């Protein structure tokens, strides 16, 4: 599997002029008692959800330590800490409640709604982490500094060297064009070849599931020898094995002059459909599996952007067999059987038509990102996973669980960056769609 661990680009804490950057609480070191148990990420989520319900207002968030496999619960007092330890989790007594941190994000929305900024709740520091991109300078930075300075220790600020943007691409955007390694954009017809783009060696991408007879992966800058296209129109041998429309999560979709990525196949009232990004759904009414639009596959039924960022596209052929799978871009797929809520520390992967499969971890929840021009999205998942234009809408998943739909972020898969995702659970609830084993 082609995986690249993304690195936060320039995520050093910035010095605020006339405003103190607040360090994590002095009591932020968790009490890792001898009784602490180890959990899988799935069992940790189950226990944390139950503990949060039992503790009520005394619970203050939680996160999962992937390296130690321990669940860390933030609590507000010693009695709650004892309850947590009794269940085998690690207790950390903190100052800020979940309600206070959510109120902090609301204050930021009211006082510092600045293009190029984002913020999310970080349970590891028990604060709201504010990130400013390279466009936030001068009076914008002064406004942000003043807002954070007035939050009484509930927020910190950091810089990213990139610029927040949505990750939809144009038809001309080729895989690897922004520095990503060459994953062939599934179903886009431009075969990314490891060698000569001949139909015999499978260097081209197929029309159906986007896989040629070979591995379909580019080398170096993401293109094969010559122009990386297979013989003729760039379709590899065996590309006609499936009808257009039999797509997986992460495969390329084209519409309205844009290239995006499919998120997850779903059903709505028994009919096949798929989820993608809402800013993609706003661009096009119809979607195809090829750049020319000859292989139309679906029609946008619902799209929400800004505020949220998801769209529902129904397959034009009601008999389409749309598998609950994600394309791993190496000739294999990952079966998706369930939906999972994101949690900080959760290890995730993302599949998209530009950069293929990349991985990382969830770093923040309840995130807001301001892309500019009034495009502000709330309730997102923040990660250190990289992505590039054309990856919008692509699937974020954790093993067999659907977690998010790619929205946007900063950086790329060469320099690193951060990416924000629309929670899948929210999109399903809004559209009435079901996924994986949740299908009736």
C-alpha positions in Angstrom: 0.0 0.0 0.0 1.3 3.4 -0.9 1.2 5.4 2.3 2.8 8.6 3.2 2.8 9.9 6.7 1.9 13.5 6.5 3.9 16.1 8.5 2.4 19.3 9.8 3.9 22.1 7.7 5.4 24.8 9.8 3.3 24.0 12.8 5.4 25.9 15.3 3.8 28.1 17.9 3.7 31.7 16.8 4.5 34.6 19.0 1.7 37.0 19.5 2.4 40.7 19.7 1.1 41.9 23.0 -0.8 38.7 23.7 0.4 35.7 25.7 0.4 32.4 23.9 -0.8 30.0 26.6 0.9 26.7 27.3 -1.0 23.6 28.1 -2.3 23.3 31.7 0.2 22.5 34.4 -2.0 19.6 35.4 -2.2 18.2 31.8 0.0 15.1 32.5 -2.3 12.2 32.8 -2.1 9.9 35.8 -1.0 6.6 34.2 -1.7 4.3 37.1 -0.7 0.7 37.1 -4.3 -0.3 36.7 -4.6 1.3 33.2 -5.6 -1.2 30.6 -4.9 -1.3 26.9 -7.7 -1.1 24.3 -8.2 -1.3 20.6 -9.3 1.9 19.1 -12.8 0.5 18.6 -13.1 -0.7 22.2 -11.7 2.6 23.4 -14.4 4.5 21.6 -17.1 2.3 23.1 -15.7 2.7 26.7 -15.2 6.4 26.3 -18.7 6.9 25.1 -20.1 5.0 28.0 -17.9 6.9 30.5 -18.8 10.3 29.1 -22.5 9.4 29.5 -22.0 8.2 33.0 -19.9 11.2 34.1 -22.1 13.8 32.5 -20.8 17.4 33.1 -17.7 16.0 34.9 -16.4 14.5 31.7 -14.3 16.9 29.6 -13.3 15.0 26.5 -11.0 12.2 25.8 -8.4 10.9 23.4 -6.7 7.6 22.4 -2.9 7.0 22.6 -2.1 4.8 19.7 1.4 4.0 20.8 0.4 2.8 24.3 -3.2 1.8 23.3 -4.5 3.6 26.3 -7.7 5.6 26.7 -7.2 9.0 28.4 -10.4 10.6 29.8 -10.4 14.3 30.8 -12.4 14.9 34.0 -13.0 17.9 36.3 -12.6 16.4 39.7 -11.0 13.6 41.7 -14.2 11.6 42.2 -14.7 11.4 38.4 -11.0 10.4 38.0 -11.5 7.5 40.4 -14.5 6.3 38.3 -12.4 6.5 35.2 -9.5 4.5 36.7 -11.9 1.9 38.0 -12.8 1.1 34.3 -9.2 0.8 33.3 -8.8 4.2 31.5 -6.3 6.9 32.4 -7.7 9.9 34.2 -6.5 13.5 33.6 -8.0 16.3 35.7 -8.3 19.4 33.6 -9.6 22.9 34.0 -11.9 23.4 31.0 -15.2 21.6 30.5 -16.5 20.6 27.1 -19.2 23.2 27.3 -16.5 25.9 28.0 -14.5 24.8 25.0 -17.5 24.8 22.7 -18.3 28.3 24.0 -14.8 29.3 23.1 -15.2 28.2 19.5 -18.5 30.2 19.4 -16.6 33.3 20.7 -14.0 32.9 18.0 -16.7 32.7 15.3 -18.2 35.9 16.6 -14.9 37.9 17.1 -12.3 36.4 14.7 -14.1 35.1 11.6 -11.0 35.7 9.4 -10.3 34.0 6.1 -7.4 31.7 6.4 -8.1 30.6 10.0 -9.3 27.4 11.6 -9.8 26.1 15.0 -10.7 22.8 16.7 -11.0 21.4 20.2 -7.8 19.5 21.3 -8.5 17.3 24.3 -4.8 16.6 24.7 -4.2 20.2 25.7 -7.8 20.8 27.0 -7.8 24.0 24.8 -9.1 25.2 21.5 -6.2 25.2 18.9 -6.3 28.1 16.5 -4.4 27.8 13.3 -3.6 30.7 11.0 -2.4 30.2 7.4 0.2 32.4 5.6 -2.5 34.9 4.4 -3.3 36.0 8.0 -1.0 39.1 8.4 -1.3 42.7 9.5 -4.7 43.7 10.8 -6.0 40.2 10.4 -3.3 38.9 12.7 -3.9 41.7 15.2 -7.6 40.9 15.3 -6.9 37.2 15.9 -4.3 38.0 18.6 -6.8 40.2 20.4 -9.5 37.5 20.3 -7.2 34.8 21.6 -5.8 37.0 24.3 -9.3 37.5 25.6 -10.1 33.8 26.0 -8.5 33.4 29.5 -6.3 30.4 28.8 -8.8 28.4 26.7 -7.0 28.8 23.3 -3.6 28.6 21.8 -2.4 29.8 18.3 -0.1 28.2 15.8 0.9 29.0 12.2 0.9 26.9 9.1 3.0 27.8 6.1 0.3 26.7 3.7 -3.0 28.4 2.6 -6.4 26.9 3.5 -8.3 25.9 0.3 -10.8 23.4 -0.8 -9.3 20.3 -2.5 -11.4 20.1 -5.7 -9.3 20.1 -8.9 -9.8 21.2 -12.5 -10.1 18.7 -15.3 -6.5 19.6 -16.2 -5.2 18.8 -12.7 -3.2 15.5 -13.0 -2.3 13.2 -10.2 1.0 14.3 -8.7 0.8 17.8 -10.2 1.0 19.4 -6.8 3.9 17.3 -5.7 2.2 14.2 -4.7 3.5 10.8 -5.7 1.9 9.4 -8.8 -1.3 7.6 -8.0 -3.4 7.1 -11.1 -6.7 8.9 -10.6 -9.2 6.1 -10.6 -11.5 6.1 -13.6 -10.0 9.3 -15.0 -8.8 7.5 -18.1 -5.3 9.1 -18.0 -3.3 6.0 -17.3 -0.4 6.5 -14.9 2.2 4.0 -16.1 5.2 2.6 -14.4 6.8 2.2 -17.8 5.6 2.5 -21.4 1.9 3.1 -21.5 0.8 0.2 -23.5 -2.5 -1.7 -23.2 -0.5 -4.9 -22.8 1.3 -4.0 -19.6 -1.7 -2.4 -17.9 -0.2 1.0 -17.5 -3.5 2.7 -18.3 -6.4 3.1 -16.0 -9.6 1.2 -16.8 -12.9 2.8 -17.4 -14.7 0.7 -14.8 -13.0 0.5 -11.5 -10.0 2.6 -12.6 -7.5 -0.3 -12.4 -5.6 -1.5 -15.4 -4.2 -5.0 -15.7 -1.0 -3.8 -14.0 -0.6 -1.8 -10.8 -1.5 1.5 -12.5 0.9 3.5 -10.3 3.1 6.2 -11.6 6.7 6.7 -10.7 8.7 9.8 -9.6 6.4 12.7 -10.4 3.4 10.5 -10.9 3.6 9.9 -14.6 5.0 7.0 -16.6 7.4 7.1 -19.5 6.3 9.6 -22.1 3.0 11.1 -21.1 2.0 8.2 -18.8 -1.1 7.3 -20.9 -2.0 3.8 -22.1 -2.3 2.9 -25.7 -5.0 4.9 -27.5 -7.0 6.9 -25.0 -5.1 5.7 -21.9 -7.4 2.9 -20.9 -5.5 -0.2 -19.7 -6.2 -3.7 -20.7 -9.3 -5.0 -18.9 -10.6 -1.5 -18.4 -13.9 -2.4 -20.0 -14.4 -5.3 -17.5 -16.9 -3.3 -15.5 -19.5 -0.8 -16.6 -18.9 2.8 -15.7 -20.6 3.5 -12.4 -19.1 0.5 -10.5 -17.0 2.8 -8.4 -15.1 2.6 -5.1 -14.4 5.2 -2.5 -11.5 7.4 -3.6 -12.2 7.0 -7.3 -12.2 10.1 -9.6 -15.5 11.8 -10.6 -15.7 14.6 -13.1 -18.3 17.3 -13.5 -18.6 21.0 -14.2 -15.0 21.4 -15.2 -13.8 19.9 -11.9 -12.4 16.6 -10.7 -13.3 15.4 -7.3 -13.3 12.0 -5.5 -16.0 9.6 -4.5 -16.4 9.2 -0.8 -18.5 6.2 0.1 -21.2 4.3 -1.7 -24.5 4.3 0.1 -28.2 3.5 -0.4 -31.2 5.8 -0.1 -34.5 4.0 0.2 -32.8 1.0 -1.4 -31.4 3.0 -4.4 -27.7 3.2 -5.0 -25.9 6.5 -4.4 -22.6 7.9 -3.1 -21.4 10.7 -0.9 -18.8 13.3 -1.9 -17.9 16.9 -0.9 -20.6 19.5 -0.9 -18.4 22.1 -2.6 -18.1 19.5 -5.4 -21.8 19.0 -5.4 -22.3 22.7 -5.8 -20.2 22.7 -9.0 -22.0 20.1 -11.1 -25.4 18.6 -11.6 -24.1 15.5 -13.3 -21.0 13.4 -12.8 -19.0 11.2 -15.1 -16.1 8.7 -14.7 -14.1 10.3 -17.5 -12.8 13.8 -18.2 -14.8 14.1 -21.4 -18.0 13.3 -19.7 -18.9 10.4 -22.0 -19.4 8.0 -19.1 -22.0 9.8 -17.0 -22.6 7.9 -13.8 -24.8 10.0 -11.4 -26.8 13.1 -10.6 -26.4 15.4 -7.6 -29.5 15.0 -5.5 -28.5 17.1 -2.5 -25.5 19.3 -1.7 -24.7 21.3 1.4 -21.9 23.9 1.4 -20.8 26.1 3.2 -21.6 25.4 6.9 -21.4 21.7 6.1 -19.5 20.0 3.3 -21.2 17.0 1.8 -23.2 16.0 -1.2 -25.4 13.0 -2.2 -25.1 11.8 -5.8 -27.6 9.1 -7.0 -26.5 6.6 -9.6 -28.3 7.1 -12.9 -28.7 3.3 -13.3 -30.8 2.1 -10.4 -29.4 -1.4 -11.0 -25.8 -0.3 -10.3 -24.1 -2.7 -8.0 -22.1 -0.1 -5.9 -19.8 -2.0 -3.5 -19.2 -0.7 0.1 -15.5 -0.5 -0.6 -12.6 2.0 -0.8 -10.0 1.9 -3.5 -6.5 1.3 -2.0 -5.0 2.3 -5.3 -2.9 -0.9 -5.5 -5.4 -3.2 -7.1 -7.1 -4.0 -3.8 -10.0 -2.5 -1.9 -11.0 -2.1 1.8 -14.4 -3.3 2.7 -16.4 -0.7 4.7 -18.9 -2.3 7.1 -19.7 0.4 9.6 -19.5 4.1 10.5 -17.3 5.5 13.2 -17.2 8.8 15.0 -13.7 10.4 14.9 -11.7 10.7 18.1 -8.4 12.5 18.7 -5.5 10.0 18.3 -7.5 7.7 15.9 -5.3 6.3 13.1 -6.9 7.0 9.8 -6.3 6.6 6.0 -7.6 8.7 3.1 -8.1 7.6 -0.5 -8.3 10.2 -3.2 -7.9 10.5 -7.0 -4.9 12.7 -6.9 -2.6 11.4 -4.2 -4.0 7.9 -3.7 -3.8 6.6 -0.1 -2.2 8.6 2.7 -2.4 8.1 6.4 -2.1 10.0 9.7 -4.1 10.7 12.8 -7.1 12.8 14.0 -5.8 15.9 15.8 -8.9 17.9 16.6 -12.7 17.8 16.7 -15.6 20.2 16.1 -13.3 22.2 13.8 -14.2 25.3 11.9 -12.3 26.4 8.8 -12.7 29.6 6.9 -11.8 29.2 3.2 -12.5 32.8 2.4 -15.3 34.4 0.3 -17.8 33.5 3.0 -17.1 29.7 2.7 -17.0 28.8 6.4 -17.6 25.2 7.4 -18.2 24.0 11.0 -18.2 20.6 12.8 -15.2 19.2 10.8 -12.5 16.7 11.8 -9.0 18.0 11.8 -6.1 15.7 10.9 -2.4 15.6 10.0 -3.2 13.7 6.8 -2.1 15.3 3.5 -4.2 15.9 0.5 -4.2 17.9 -2.8 -6.6 19.3 -5.4 -8.8 16.6 -6.8 -8.9 14.7 -3.5 -12.1 16.5 -2.4 -14.8 14.2 -1.3 -12.5 11.3 -1.0 -12.9 8.7 1.7 -11.3 8.9 5.2 -11.6 5.6 7.0 -10.2 3.6 9.9 -9.9 -0.1 9.0 -13.5 -1.1 8.0 -15.1 2.1 9.3 -16.2 5.1 7.3 -15.2 8.3 9.2 -15.0 11.4 6.9 -15.2 13.0 3.5 -12.3 15.2 2.4 -13.0 18.9 2.5 -9.8 20.9 2.3 -6.8 22.1 4.2 -3.3 23.4 3.6 0.0 22.0 2.3 0.4 19.0 0.0 1.8 15.5 0.1 5.4 16.7 -0.5 5.7 19.3 2.2 3.0 18.0 4.5 0.0 19.8 5.9 -3.3 19.4 7.6 -6.7 18.3 6.1 -10.2 18.8 7.3 -13.0 16.2 6.8 -16.8 16.3 7.0 -18.0 13.6 9.4 -19.7 10.8 7.5 -22.2 10.3 10.3 -23.5 13.9 9.8 -24.0 13.4 6.1 -25.8 10.1 6.6 -28.2 11.6 9.1 -29.0 14.6 6.9 -29.6 12.6 3.7 -31.2 9.5 5.2 -28.5 7.3 3.5 -27.0 4.1 4.9 -23.6 2.6 4.5 -21.9 -0.8 4.8 -23.4 -3.3 7.2 -25.9 -0.6 8.2 -27.6 -1.3 4.9 -31.0 -3.0 5.5 
